[in-house]
Every structure is written in C-alpha cells, then in structure tokens.
Amino acid sequence: MLRKIKPAQVSLALLIASTITLAMLVLAIFLVGQTFRGMESAKVQAASVSARHLAISVDDRILAITAPPSTALAVLSHDPLASSTTLDQRLSRLPVIANILSSSDIVSAVYTGYADGDFFLLRKVRSSGVMQFPDAPDGTRFLLQAIDTEDGRQLREWRFYDEQLQLLERKTVPDYTYDPRTRPWFKAASDSPRTVLSAPYVFFTTRETGLTLSRRAARFGEQASIFGIDVTVSDLSHQLEELKQTPGTQIAIVNPENQVLASTTDNSDPGPAISGALNHRGTRVSNSSVTRYNVDGEDWYGMSEPLNALSAQQLNIAVTIPADELLAEVWETLARQTLIAGIIAIFLLIFGWFIGQRVGRPLERLTDQVSKLSRFRFDTQIKSDSYVREARKLGDAIDDMASTIRSFQSISTVLNRGQNLNELLLDILLQIAHIVGQERGAIYLFRGQQKDLSLAVNRDLDIPETIPGIAADLDDNELIRILRGHIGGHPVFAILRNREKQLVGVLIIEMEHGDHTHLSDDLIVFVDEIAGSAAVAIETRELIESQQALLEGIIRLVANAIDAKSPYTGGHCERVPKLAQMMVDEAITSTAPAFASFTMNDEQKYEFHLAAWLHDCGKITSPEFVVDKAVKLETIHNRIHDIRTRFEVLHRDAEIRYLERRLQGDDEASARTERDDLQARLQEEFAFLARANEGGEYMREEDIARIREIGQRPWQRHFSDRLGLSSDEKMALEGVPEAELPVTENLLNDRPEHQRSWGDRIPPVQRDDPANIWGFDMKLPEHAYNRGEIHNLTIAKGTLTDEERFKINEHIVQTICMLDALPLPSRLANVPRLAGTHHERMDGQGYPCRLSGDELGIPERIMAVADVFEALTAVDRPYKKGKTLTESLTIMARMVEEGHIDKDVFELFIRSGIYRTYAQQHLHPEQIDQVDESQFMNNH
C-alpha cells in the first residue's frame, strides 16, 4: 500500500519573509532589466551620435587640411615658375616653394609638371615625423627631384638642400622614370580651371598616403603647366586615435574598394571588426544604425557614416566598439543597482522575518507544546500569548485537554509502577482525590473468608477498620446501602471489581468541596471507571506478588531437593546464597578502589539472589552414586565387598590346600606354614586395598604398582557371570564371549563391560561442537563411565575417576542449560551466567567456559569465593572433614596465588569479617579458631 505523500511545510515567519522578499526581488529584477535595456539603448544611441560627430569632425579636418594648400596653389598658379623652361630658371623659384612647404606641417611636397614632360618637385626630407630618405646627407632639409629636357634628352637628378637652401649634394638618378603627364592629378587639373582634389592614394616616391591638390597655370591655356601640392593624411590617424570612445575602439576611413586610408590600427586591411561595421553585419539595435555582431567569440557594436568633405571619392568612416567596453558603465551601474536591490531585499527579508516571527512565534510555541503532547509529554503547560484571537483560544482548549490527559497519565503511572500494594492503593487514592478536587478518602479491600471489608488505606477519614457482613455476591446498590450505614458525610463510592466481576474492594472519596447535593453524573462515571482500572491493577499486583512468591518457593524447593538428594551435601544450596548475599552487601558499601563504582539496584540484587539459590540446580541430574561416592569402589554399593569375597575364596582355597596336603601325607608343619603365610598375605593385601579404597590427598606410584600386582593374583570362578543381569549389564556384555567354567580370572579386573560409552548422548561441552551454543570449553572423557576395579582403586587423589569428576563438573553445564531454557523475564536475564560461573578461575583455567578474570564481574567472583569457602568448611561431606577457619583461609590464600579466586574479593571477605559472622551461624565450635588476618592481607 502506497504511503500518502505529505505536502511540504514551511514556517509562517519564513513564508511571510520570503513572500515580501520574493516580491521585491521580482520587482527589482524587472526594474534592473528595464534599466539595463534603456541604458544599453542610450549607450548605443550615444555611440551612433558620436560616430556622426566623428564623421563631421573628420570632414572638418579634411577641409582644414585642404584649404590652406588650395589657397597657396591658387597663388602659385600665377608664379613665373609656370613659364620657366630651364632648370636654372626654375631653381630661382626655390625660396617661394620652400616657404610654402615650411608654412604647413601637412604639405609634404610642392611640384610643377610641364607639358613637355619636365618635372620640378621640392619636398621635405622628414615628413609625418619620419625620415623618408635615410641616405640623405646630414642636415638635409629639402630634396629637389628634377627632370629637365635639354637638346632632346632628359636630365634626371636629385639635389639635397639644408634649411638655408644650401646645396649639400647632387646626384643623377637615371632610373627615376616619372612622367607627370600620366598622373591622375595632372590629367584632372588639365581639364579644369579650378583646383582639383584627388582621392587619397599612395605617393609614388615616399609611399605615404595622402591627397594631391592640383591646378592649372593661369596664363597658358590647355598646354599650361600644372602645379601640385601633396598633403599627407597620417595626422588623421592620430586624430582618430584621440577620438576613440574606449581603449578597444577601432576607427577607420576607407574608400569604396575597402582600402584603409586612415585608422587607429597599423593594419592596411580593414579587419573583421571594421568589416562587420561596414557591412552592417549582425542585429540592428533599437532602431539605430548600430548593429551588434560577434567576432571570434567577442561581441561588438559597429556603425559607419559617409564623409561629405570628399563626397566625390565616396569615403566612409567606420567605428566599432567592444560590447564589454561600451557597456562597462552600464554593467557597473547594473551591479550597483543590483547591490542596492540586494541590500534592500536583505533588509526586507529581516523585516519580513521579524514581522513573521511576531505573528508566527506564538503559533510556533503552541505547535512545539502540542508536539510535546504528541510525544506523550503531557506535563507541558499549553498557553498562547498571541494577539491572534483564534490562536489564544486554541491554546486554552489544548491546555484543558492536556490537563485531563495528565490526570490519566498520573493514574496510569501509579498503576503501572507501584510495587508495594499498600503504597499503590495510597497513590491511587491520592490521585483520584486530586482529579476530582478533593483531599480525603479511603480504600477497603474485600476479604472473602472473613466476609468483610478491611480498611487498607485511609486519608483523614473517621471510619471503621472493618465493615462486617459483606457477601461476595452483593450487587453494587446493596453494598453502597450497607456502606452508607457505617460511613457518614458526603462520600462518593466506587465498587472495585476484577475482570471476573468479583468484588475486590471499595474506594471512597469524601466530597467536602463544592456542591455536595448536585454531583455531576460525568464525575461519578469518571471516578467509577478509574476505580475499575485500579481494581484490575490491584488484581495484577496481587498476581505478580503471588507468582513471585511461587517462583521463590519453587527455587527453594529445587535447592532443598538437591540438598535432600544427598545426605552429605544437605544445606549447601541454602548456605551459599546467604554467604554470597552478605558479601554482595559488603561490596556495595565498600570504599576500596576495586569496589568504588560497584552498585546493584533492587532488581539486580533479586537476580543475584535467585542465581545464588540455583547455582547448583544442575546437580539434580548428577548420578547420586557419583555425588555420594565416599570410597573408590563405590557405585550403587561399595564393591570392596565383592573383592573381600574373592579374598575369602582365596583364604578358603589356602585352607583346602592345607587339608589336601595332609591327606596326601605331606609334612604337616610345612603345609601349615604355607597356609598361614598365604592367609596372612591375603589379609595384609586386602587391608592394603581397603585402605586404598578410602581415597586421600595423594597416592604414591609404588602403591599404584602394588595394586596392579595384587590384581594379577588368580582365582577360580565356577558360576556364570551372565545370570541375573540387568538390561544395561547385558548390553555392556554384547559381543564378549562367555568363558567356559570353571574359569581362572585375575583378582582385580578392568573389563570391557566396566566401560560405558556416551552413545548418542554426548554432552555439548567441547568448543568445536556445533551444539555448544553456550561457549563451554571442557575436556570430554573417552567414556561416560569406567567402573574398572584397578582403574578406580588407582585413583591418585580423592575417590572420583576422571569420568566421575566430569559428571560432577557437568552439573554446572546442566545448570546453565536448564536455566537458559527457562522463559526468564529480561530483568532476570543474567541468572544463567551468575549461577553458572562460580567454577571459573581468574587465570582462565576453570570450567565450563574457561573465562578469565577480566571476563568475570564482581558478582560472579563473589559467587566463586562463597562456594569455595562453604565447601571447605562444610562438615557434611563424605570424603573429608570440615576445616577450621585458619585452614580454610590458608587454602583460599593459596588459591589466590594460583589464580583460582579473586584477590580483591578474598581481601574484602577477610577485612569485613564476613567469614567469622558466617562461621558463628553455620560452623561447629571446634572449627572456629583464632585467625591472624594479617598473614592473609599482607601477602596479597
């Protein structure tokens, strides 16, 4: 099933602030956009006007360039130079021409072309600031280029003059092939009586770009000489450079063939930017002559205007400006306006947030308070100080609801957390009285056997302790009638019944505040319903207490059954819990560093209490004949008697042998000596085996060897060993052939039938066993039992074989498995571990899990010490006597050194004097000797 998607949510303050700010931003963006478009249009229009003004300025400049030379040319057309026929005549007019050159910076040459092909030209050597003839002699100011015809042959020579027209050098230039009659300026002036201005072109000699003004001599008709003046236009490029609007602006004057006559760049080619302006490429901007286009990834604004000063030559001036430079001020203005708009937006955002907070804070606070209610925080006071009327009313309504819920919560808390029944009843009474606004009340509990109501709790009411004559089957009305006969005032009664509608008790609230005669029906129903919950809680608490008592009883029953199972261990399961509890209480109050942070709450103490009582519950599965095994040959009975019988047979065989020798006539003394020696040896050997059967702390190797030697003594069996057997004995003899009678056997035997295999009931105690889920780590004997006579009699220490020792130790495995299988509540989850670790050692060599001291908590270490001390001092063990206090503590001190028990717990045990308190309660007087505690404290 698809989950319903909740719509996105925003805070009211954020909504108000963002709405105001967004509106401002939209307006600001619109205004900035319009401003940008307007400023862009204005800048483009300004650039267009500037281009027109530039064209006018260039026109004026061209007129300024051409007017003075034109005047000088008009005067010169009347000069005698026009009619000169020889070079000497013409040289006489050099001062006049030199004055014309010196009077103007832009006039580069003055010359005269004659109808017969002669040519007379005087020019400046340095023009436009550049030395045009680097090979000229030092000090050269003017260069005279002359072509003179004498006697039908032309003389071509160049003459170099200084500032005073002193001749510096003269040289003939044969390859100076120049015919003025073929030049455009000559032809144009020949056909016109006025001054003719040529189109800009490249001069023949200097390769400069300039204009030529030419005029026909005034008095000689069509065959007259032609005067010319060359004017350079290089200063136009400098003027154009000064007229650039931006550093990257490009300006160029071009002719109809797109030849650059003057530009702000050094290129003779127009370039892509200028070409774009001339061709009006791109998009026209704002109804102007300006177009916007892109060149190599860069945007340009371009425009072109015709030059009127030389209209005949159809010259144009082109202007192109990089977009980023043209609009730089626009972008700066835009950035400034955007910054201002951003500042205003931030201010409005703060202002809107402030207003939104003022409006939304009460709602937000109310939301947080209601949110706490949703998280079951019913102790939160709900109120709203908002100026919004609806928000204030909503807060009041929710506060009333929260107050009601808090009342129910308080009652629920009391019902659920109450431990002691009387305290629980008192809390219920106080809470219900508080809810209805009263102070006094009482609760009676029904006692079925006495058929009365017994006062359980009373809050300042003068009422009887018991109300007799209460039957279990009374209805509520009859019961209330009886109660009113015993209780005066203005009480409200609530009959308490359990789930089966059985009478549990009565709750009474004295209505001493308010109108007693007009009690609200809702109030009465409410008190009755809450009282019903109290009845269920009372019943539940009684059930819990009874179950806990039952569990306690069963645990004690199991412990007592284990102790009763063996008359030799009676009281062990009872004494260890008492001793362990004494040590735990001491550890909690101890200020020693090892116990400074140790503490236990009531539940942990109860958990430890149960674990102590159940620490040996696995012994219920231990075979009784193993637990009670007092001598080495004991199983169900002491098999020393079987061996004694065999000795009896051998003893009798010796007597029979003696009698047989007498009948055979042997020497009586010799026969008697043989008999007596053998019988004495048999007596001594049996006594030795009987002593070995009793067990002890240590058996010597020579004693073990002697047992094996005695066991080799033969005897003869005449009766079948297969008769009268149990099914278990028969199964053990399967596959073993019966010997033919009579059969000679060893006195002591370790027979195959003495061994019992594990079969399919192998305990899961090995670490690599998949069934071992508890982490056991124990060595498993090869056989479940080995009842071999020599095997048992040669036990080196004590009375138990390795197989029987494992059976004894297995009780702790069974303890853990049994307790782990119980459905214990979580508060008792550590019972299996606490009960199953008292045979672990601090050095990690204990059982069943080989836990080290670091893996054992203080309660587990205490349990181990308590178990050891009880075992050492117990007087009901068949295989040893109860030791004195000094003996026991000495052994325990050695166990501390060997890493068996914990040093800190042992010292706490001695320092607190618990050992002596326990001894006075459970040991015989002869065991309680004077203990020198210092010898145990100083050495450890």
CSV table of C-alpha atoms in Angstrom, one decimal, residues 841-843 861 864-865 868 872 888-910 935-940:
chain,number,residue,atom,x,y,z
A,841,ARG,CA,39.1,-19.2,37.6
A,842,MET,CA,40.8,-15.9,37.4
A,843,ASP,CA,43.6,-17.5,35.3
A,861,ARG,CA,33.8,-13.5,41.6
A,864,ALA,CA,33.1,-18.3,43.4
A,865,VAL,CA,34.6,-17.3,46.7
A,868,VAL,CA,34.8,-22.4,47.8
A,872,LEU,CA,36.0,-26.0,52.6
A,888,SER,CA,40.2,-22.8,55.0
A,889,LEU,CA,41.6,-19.2,54.6
A,890,THR,CA,45.1,-20.6,54.1
A,891,ILE,CA,43.9,-22.8,51.3
A,892,MET,CA,42.0,-19.9,49.8
A,893,ALA,CA,45.1,-17.7,50.0
A,894,ARG,CA,47.0,-20.3,48.1
A,895,MET,CA,44.1,-20.4,45.6
A,896,VAL,CA,44.5,-16.6,45.1
A,897,GLU,CA,48.2,-17.1,44.4
A,898,GLU,CA,47.4,-19.9,41.9
A,899,GLY,CA,44.9,-17.6,40.0
A,900,HIS,CA,41.9,-19.6,41.2
A,901,ILE,CA,39.8,-16.9,43.0
A,902,ASP,CA,39.9,-13.1,43.0
A,903,LYS,CA,42.3,-11.3,45.3
A,904,ASP,CA,40.1,-8.2,45.9
A,905,VAL,CA,37.1,-10.3,46.8
A,906,PHE,CA,39.1,-12.5,49.1
A,907,GLU,CA,40.6,-9.5,51.0
A,908,LEU,CA,37.1,-8.0,51.2
A,909,PHE,CA,35.9,-11.3,52.7
A,910,ILE,CA,38.6,-11.2,55.4
A,935,GLN,CA,49.1,-13.1,57.3
A,936,PHE,CA,46.4,-13.2,54.5
A,937,MET,CA,46.2,-9.4,53.9
A,938,ASN,CA,50.0,-8.6,53.8
A,939,ASN,CA,50.9,-11.4,51.5
A,940,HIS,CA,48.3,-10.5,48.9
